[in-house]
Amino acid sequence: MKRLHLICNAHIDPIWQWEWEEGASAALSTFQSAANLAKDFDYIFCHNEVTLYKYTERYAPALFEEIKKLVKQGKWHIMGGWYLQPDCIMPCGEGIVRQIREGEMYFEEKFGVKPTTAVNFDPFGHSRGLVQILTKCGQDSYMFMRPYGKYMWNQLKLPAEYFIWEGYDGSRVKASRITEYNSDLGKATVKIQKDIGRQKDDAEIAQSCWGVGNHGGGPSRKDLADVAEMIKNSKDIEIKYSTPEEYFSDVQ
C-alpha cells in the first residue's frame, strides 16, 4: 500500500434507542469535543446529516459558528451532504432525491459547501437505482459499510473494497465499502492497523474510518495522540487525515 486516508468521524443514531432529546445532546457534546480538540491537534473531523447540524444551530449557536470557522480552515469536513442517513432500499426515488436536495440546500446556505461523495454507513442495503439518482444530483461517489461489518461478513461479496458501481441506466459512480465506521475508545490505532492488514499487496490507496460513535464522542485526546505518533513513525505507508472526496480523487 502506498497511501492510507484516515476518515475521522463519529457515527450518531440520534433516535435509535433513545428519545430525540438524548440524541441531540449526544450530537452537541460530540461536536463540542471535536471542535475543542481541533485547537490542539492537526486533524480533520468529518460529519454528515443536516439533522444534527440543525440541533447545533438551534441549541448551541456559538458552537455552530465555531464549526463554520473550522470548515473554512479545512479542519472540519461536511461529509455526505444528505439530510440524514435513510433506508436506501424501500423509499421511492423521490424520497431519496429529497434527502439529497434538502441536504444540498442547507449545507450550501450555511457552510457554502456541496459534498460530491454520498456517505451512508449504517443503512442495511442500497438499491441499484441509487446510482442514477446520485449522478443526476451531482454526486460521483459513494461510501458505505453494510452489508458488511463484524455481524455481516458473508452477506454480500464484492470484488474489492473499491469498485465502480453501475446503475440500471448505465450511470456509474465510484464506490467503497469500509470495514467499520467506529473504533473503540482509546483503540483507534488498533482499528487502523487492522484495516492496513486487510489490504491486498496490489491495493495502493485505501481508507480507514475511525472514531467512537453514538455516546462515545468521536475522536478522543488519547486516540488523536496515538494516531499522530503512528503517522510520524510510518515508514512504508503515507498515512494522512483525509475526507471521502479526497480518497476518491486519489484512488484509481
CSV table of C-alpha atoms in Angstrom, one decimal:
chain,number,residue,atom,x,y,z
A,1,MET,CA,0.0,0.0,0.0
A,2,LYS,CA,1.2,3.5,-0.9
A,3,ARG,CA,-1.3,5.7,1.0
A,4,LEU,CA,-3.9,5.4,3.7
A,5,HIS,CA,-6.7,8.0,4.0
A,6,LEU,CA,-8.0,8.4,7.6
A,7,ILE,CA,-11.7,9.4,7.8
A,8,CYS,CA,-12.2,10.6,11.4
A,9,ASN,CA,-15.9,10.6,12.3
A,10,ALA,CA,-18.5,9.9,15.0
A,11,HIS,CA,-21.5,8.0,13.6
A,12,ILE,CA,-24.5,9.0,15.6
A,13,ASP,CA,-28.0,7.5,15.5
A,14,PRO,CA,-30.0,10.4,17.1
A,15,ILE,CA,-33.2,8.4,17.7
A,16,TRP,CA,-32.1,4.8,17.6
A,17,GLN,CA,-32.7,3.6,21.2
A,18,TRP,CA,-33.5,6.8,23.0
A,19,GLU,CA,-35.6,9.9,22.9
A,20,TRP,CA,-34.6,12.6,20.4
A,21,GLU,CA,-33.5,14.9,23.2
A,22,GLU,CA,-30.8,12.4,24.3
A,23,GLY,CA,-29.7,12.0,20.7
A,24,ALA,CA,-29.5,15.8,20.2
A,25,SER,CA,-27.4,16.0,23.4
A,26,ALA,CA,-25.1,13.3,22.2
A,27,ALA,CA,-24.6,15.3,18.9
A,28,LEU,CA,-23.9,18.5,20.7
A,29,SER,CA,-21.4,17.0,23.1
A,30,THR,CA,-19.6,15.2,20.3
A,31,PHE,CA,-19.4,18.3,18.1
A,32,GLN,CA,-18.1,20.4,21.0
A,33,SER,CA,-15.5,17.8,21.9
A,34,ALA,CA,-14.4,17.6,18.2
A,35,ALA,CA,-14.1,21.4,18.0
A,36,ASN,CA,-12.2,21.6,21.2
A,37,LEU,CA,-9.7,19.0,20.1
A,38,ALA,CA,-9.2,20.9,16.8
A,39,LYS,CA,-7.3,23.5,18.9
A,40,ASP,CA,-4.7,21.1,20.0
A,41,PHE,CA,-4.5,18.6,17.1
A,42,ASP,CA,-4.0,18.9,13.4
A,43,TYR,CA,-6.7,16.6,12.2
A,44,ILE,CA,-9.9,16.7,10.0
A,45,PHE,CA,-13.2,15.8,11.7
A,46,CYS,CA,-15.8,14.5,9.2
A,47,HIS,CA,-19.5,14.6,9.9
A,48,ASN,CA,-22.7,14.4,7.9
A,49,GLU,CA,-26.5,14.8,8.3
A,50,VAL,CA,-28.4,18.1,8.4
A,51,THR,CA,-30.5,17.0,11.3
A,52,LEU,CA,-27.5,17.1,13.7
A,53,TYR,CA,-26.3,20.4,12.4
A,54,LYS,CA,-29.8,21.8,12.9
A,55,TYR,CA,-29.7,20.7,16.6
A,56,THR,CA,-26.4,22.6,16.9
A,57,GLU,CA,-27.6,25.7,15.1
A,58,ARG,CA,-30.7,25.9,17.4
A,59,TYR,CA,-29.3,24.9,20.8
A,60,ALA,CA,-25.6,25.8,20.6
A,61,PRO,CA,-25.3,28.8,18.2
A,62,ALA,CA,-21.8,29.7,19.4
A,63,LEU,CA,-20.6,26.2,18.6
A,64,PHE,CA,-22.3,26.3,15.2
A,65,GLU,CA,-20.3,29.5,14.4
A,66,GLU,CA,-17.1,27.8,15.6
A,67,ILE,CA,-17.8,24.8,13.2
A,68,LYS,CA,-18.3,27.3,10.3
A,69,LYS,CA,-14.8,28.6,11.0
A,70,LEU,CA,-13.3,25.1,11.2
A,71,VAL,CA,-14.9,24.2,7.9
A,72,LYS,CA,-13.3,27.2,6.2
A,73,GLN,CA,-10.0,26.2,7.8
A,74,GLY,CA,-10.3,22.7,6.4
A,75,LYS,CA,-10.3,21.1,9.8
A,76,TRP,CA,-14.0,20.1,9.7
A,77,HIS,CA,-15.4,18.4,6.7
A,78,ILE,CA,-19.1,18.4,5.8
A,79,MET,CA,-19.5,14.7,4.9
A,80,GLY,CA,-22.1,13.1,2.7
A,81,GLY,CA,-24.3,16.1,2.4
A,82,TRP,CA,-27.7,14.4,2.9
A,83,TYR,CA,-30.5,15.4,5.3
A,84,LEU,CA,-29.9,12.2,7.2
A,85,GLN,CA,-28.8,8.6,6.5
A,86,PRO,CA,-32.0,7.0,5.4
A,87,ASP,CA,-33.1,3.5,4.5
A,88,CYS,CA,-31.7,3.1,0.9
A,89,ILE,CA,-33.9,0.2,-0.3
A,90,MET,CA,-37.5,0.8,0.5
A,91,PRO,CA,-38.1,4.6,-0.1
A,92,CYS,CA,-39.2,5.7,-3.5
A,93,GLY,CA,-36.7,7.5,-5.8
A,94,GLU,CA,-38.4,10.9,-5.0
A,95,GLY,CA,-37.7,10.3,-1.3
A,96,ILE,CA,-34.0,9.8,-1.9
A,97,VAL,CA,-33.8,12.8,-4.2
A,98,ARG,CA,-35.4,15.0,-1.4
A,99,GLN,CA,-32.8,13.7,1.1
A,100,ILE,CA,-30.0,14.8,-1.2
A,101,ARG,CA,-31.6,18.1,-2.3
A,102,GLU,CA,-32.7,19.3,1.1
A,103,GLY,CA,-29.2,18.5,2.4
A,104,GLU,CA,-27.6,20.2,-0.5
A,105,MET,CA,-29.6,23.4,0.0
A,106,TYR,CA,-28.9,23.5,3.8
A,107,PHE,CA,-25.1,22.9,3.6
A,108,GLU,CA,-24.7,25.4,0.7
A,109,GLU,CA,-26.6,28.1,2.6
A,110,LYS,CA,-25.0,27.6,6.0
A,111,PHE,CA,-21.4,26.5,5.1
A,112,GLY,CA,-21.0,27.2,1.4
A,113,VAL,CA,-20.1,23.6,0.5
A,114,LYS,CA,-21.6,20.8,-1.7
A,115,PRO,CA,-20.3,17.3,-0.9
A,116,THR,CA,-19.8,15.2,-4.0
A,117,THR,CA,-19.4,11.9,-2.1
A,118,ALA,CA,-22.6,10.4,-0.6
A,119,VAL,CA,-22.0,8.6,2.7
A,120,ASN,CA,-24.4,6.1,4.2
A,121,PHE,CA,-22.6,3.9,6.7
A,122,ASP,CA,-25.4,2.3,8.5
A,123,PRO,CA,-28.3,1.5,6.1
A,124,PHE,CA,-28.7,-2.2,5.6
A,125,GLY,CA,-28.7,-2.2,1.8
A,126,HIS,CA,-28.6,0.1,-1.2
A,127,SER,CA,-30.8,0.0,-4.3
A,128,ARG,CA,-29.0,-0.2,-7.6
A,129,GLY,CA,-31.4,2.6,-8.7
A,130,LEU,CA,-29.4,4.9,-6.3
A,131,VAL,CA,-26.6,5.1,-8.8
A,132,GLN,CA,-28.7,7.0,-11.3
A,133,ILE,CA,-30.0,9.4,-8.6
A,134,LEU,CA,-26.6,10.1,-7.3
A,135,THR,CA,-25.1,11.0,-10.7
A,136,LYS,CA,-28.1,13.2,-11.7
A,137,CYS,CA,-27.8,15.0,-8.3
A,138,GLY,CA,-24.1,15.8,-8.9
A,139,GLN,CA,-22.6,13.2,-6.6
A,140,ASP,CA,-19.9,11.0,-8.3
A,141,SER,CA,-19.0,8.6,-5.4
A,142,TYR,CA,-20.5,6.6,-2.6
A,143,MET,CA,-19.0,5.3,0.7
A,144,PHE,CA,-20.9,2.8,2.7
A,145,MET,CA,-20.5,-0.1,5.1
A,146,ARG,CA,-23.4,-2.6,5.3
A,147,PRO,CA,-23.9,-5.3,4.4
A,148,TYR,CA,-20.5,-6.0,6.0
A,149,GLY,CA,-19.1,-5.3,9.4
A,150,LYS,CA,-18.5,-7.7,12.2
A,151,TYR,CA,-22.0,-9.1,12.1
A,152,MET,CA,-22.4,-9.5,8.3
A,153,TRP,CA,-19.1,-10.8,6.8
A,154,ASN,CA,-20.8,-13.2,4.4
A,155,GLN,CA,-24.0,-11.4,3.4
A,156,LEU,CA,-22.6,-9.8,0.2
A,157,LYS,CA,-19.4,-10.4,-1.6
A,158,LEU,CA,-17.9,-7.6,-3.6
A,159,PRO,CA,-14.9,-7.6,-6.0
A,160,ALA,CA,-12.9,-5.3,-3.8
A,161,GLU,CA,-13.0,-2.5,-1.2
A,162,TYR,CA,-13.1,0.0,-4.1
A,163,PHE,CA,-15.1,-0.6,-7.3
A,164,ILE,CA,-17.2,1.1,-10.0
A,165,TRP,CA,-21.0,0.7,-9.3
A,166,GLU,CA,-23.1,0.8,-12.5
A,167,GLY,CA,-26.9,1.7,-12.4
A,168,TYR,CA,-29.7,0.3,-14.5
A,169,ASP,CA,-29.4,3.2,-17.0
A,170,GLY,CA,-25.6,2.9,-17.3
A,171,SER,CA,-24.8,5.6,-14.8
A,172,ARG,CA,-21.6,4.9,-12.9
A,173,VAL,CA,-20.2,6.1,-9.5
A,174,LYS,CA,-17.0,5.2,-7.7
A,175,ALA,CA,-17.9,3.2,-4.6
A,176,SER,CA,-16.0,2.0,-1.5
A,177,ARG,CA,-17.2,-0.3,1.3
A,178,ILE,CA,-15.5,0.4,4.6
A,179,THR,CA,-14.8,-2.3,7.2
A,180,GLU,CA,-16.4,-0.4,10.2
A,181,TYR,CA,-17.1,3.2,10.8
A,182,ASN,CA,-16.3,3.0,14.6
A,183,SER,CA,-13.3,2.3,16.7
A,184,ASP,CA,-13.3,1.5,20.4
A,185,LEU,CA,-12.3,4.3,22.8
A,186,GLY,CA,-8.5,4.6,23.0
A,187,LYS,CA,-8.1,1.9,20.4
A,188,ALA,CA,-8.1,3.9,17.2
A,189,THR,CA,-4.6,2.7,16.1
A,190,VAL,CA,-5.7,-0.9,16.7
A,191,LYS,CA,-8.5,-0.5,14.2
A,192,ILE,CA,-6.4,1.4,11.7
A,193,GLN,CA,-3.7,-1.4,11.8
A,194,LYS,CA,-6.4,-4.0,11.2
A,195,ASP,CA,-7.5,-2.1,8.1
A,196,ILE,CA,-4.0,-1.9,6.9
A,197,GLY,CA,-3.6,-5.7,7.4
A,198,ARG,CA,-6.7,-6.4,5.3
A,199,GLN,CA,-5.4,-4.7,2.2
A,200,LYS,CA,-4.0,-6.7,-0.7
A,201,ASP,CA,-0.5,-6.1,-1.7
A,202,ASP,CA,-1.7,-4.5,-5.0
A,203,ALA,CA,-4.0,-2.0,-3.3
A,204,GLU,CA,-2.0,1.2,-3.5
A,205,ILE,CA,-4.7,3.5,-2.0
A,206,ALA,CA,-7.0,2.6,0.9
A,207,GLN,CA,-9.2,4.3,3.6
A,208,SER,CA,-9.8,3.7,7.3
A,209,CYS,CA,-12.7,5.2,9.2
A,210,TRP,CA,-12.3,5.6,12.9
A,211,GLY,CA,-14.0,7.4,15.9
A,212,VAL,CA,-16.3,6.4,18.7
A,213,GLY,CA,-19.9,6.6,17.7
A,214,ASN,CA,-23.2,7.5,19.4
A,215,HIS,CA,-22.5,8.4,23.0
A,216,GLY,CA,-18.7,7.9,22.6
A,217,GLY,CA,-17.9,11.3,21.3
A,218,GLY,CA,-15.8,10.6,18.2
A,219,PRO,CA,-12.1,11.2,18.5
A,220,SER,CA,-10.5,11.2,22.0
A,221,ARG,CA,-7.4,13.1,23.1
A,222,LYS,CA,-5.6,9.7,23.6
A,223,ASP,CA,-6.6,8.5,20.1
A,224,LEU,CA,-5.5,11.6,18.4
A,225,ALA,CA,-2.2,11.5,20.2
A,226,ASP,CA,-1.7,7.8,19.3
A,227,VAL,CA,-2.7,8.4,15.6
A,228,ALA,CA,-0.3,11.4,15.4
A,229,GLU,CA,2.5,9.1,16.6
A,230,MET,CA,1.5,6.4,14.1
A,231,ILE,CA,1.6,8.9,11.3
A,232,LYS,CA,5.0,10.2,12.4
A,233,ASN,CA,6.6,6.7,12.7
A,234,SER,CA,5.1,5.2,9.5
A,235,LYS,CA,7.9,4.5,7.1
A,236,ASP,CA,6.4,2.4,4.3
A,237,ILE,CA,2.9,3.9,4.0
A,238,GLU,CA,1.8,7.5,3.9
A,239,ILE,CA,-0.9,7.9,6.5
A,240,LYS,CA,-2.9,11.1,6.4
A,241,TYR,CA,-6.1,12.7,7.6
A,242,SER,CA,-8.5,13.0,4.8
A,243,THR,CA,-12.1,13.2,3.5
A,244,PRO,CA,-14.2,10.9,1.4
A,245,GLU,CA,-13.8,13.2,-1.6
A,246,GLU,CA,-10.0,13.3,-1.3
A,247,TYR,CA,-9.9,9.5,-1.0
A,248,PHE,CA,-12.0,9.0,-4.2
A,249,SER,CA,-9.9,11.6,-6.1
A,250,ASP,CA,-6.8,9.7,-5.2
A,251,VAL,CA,-7.9,6.1,-5.9
A,252,GLN,CA,-7.8,4.7,-9.4
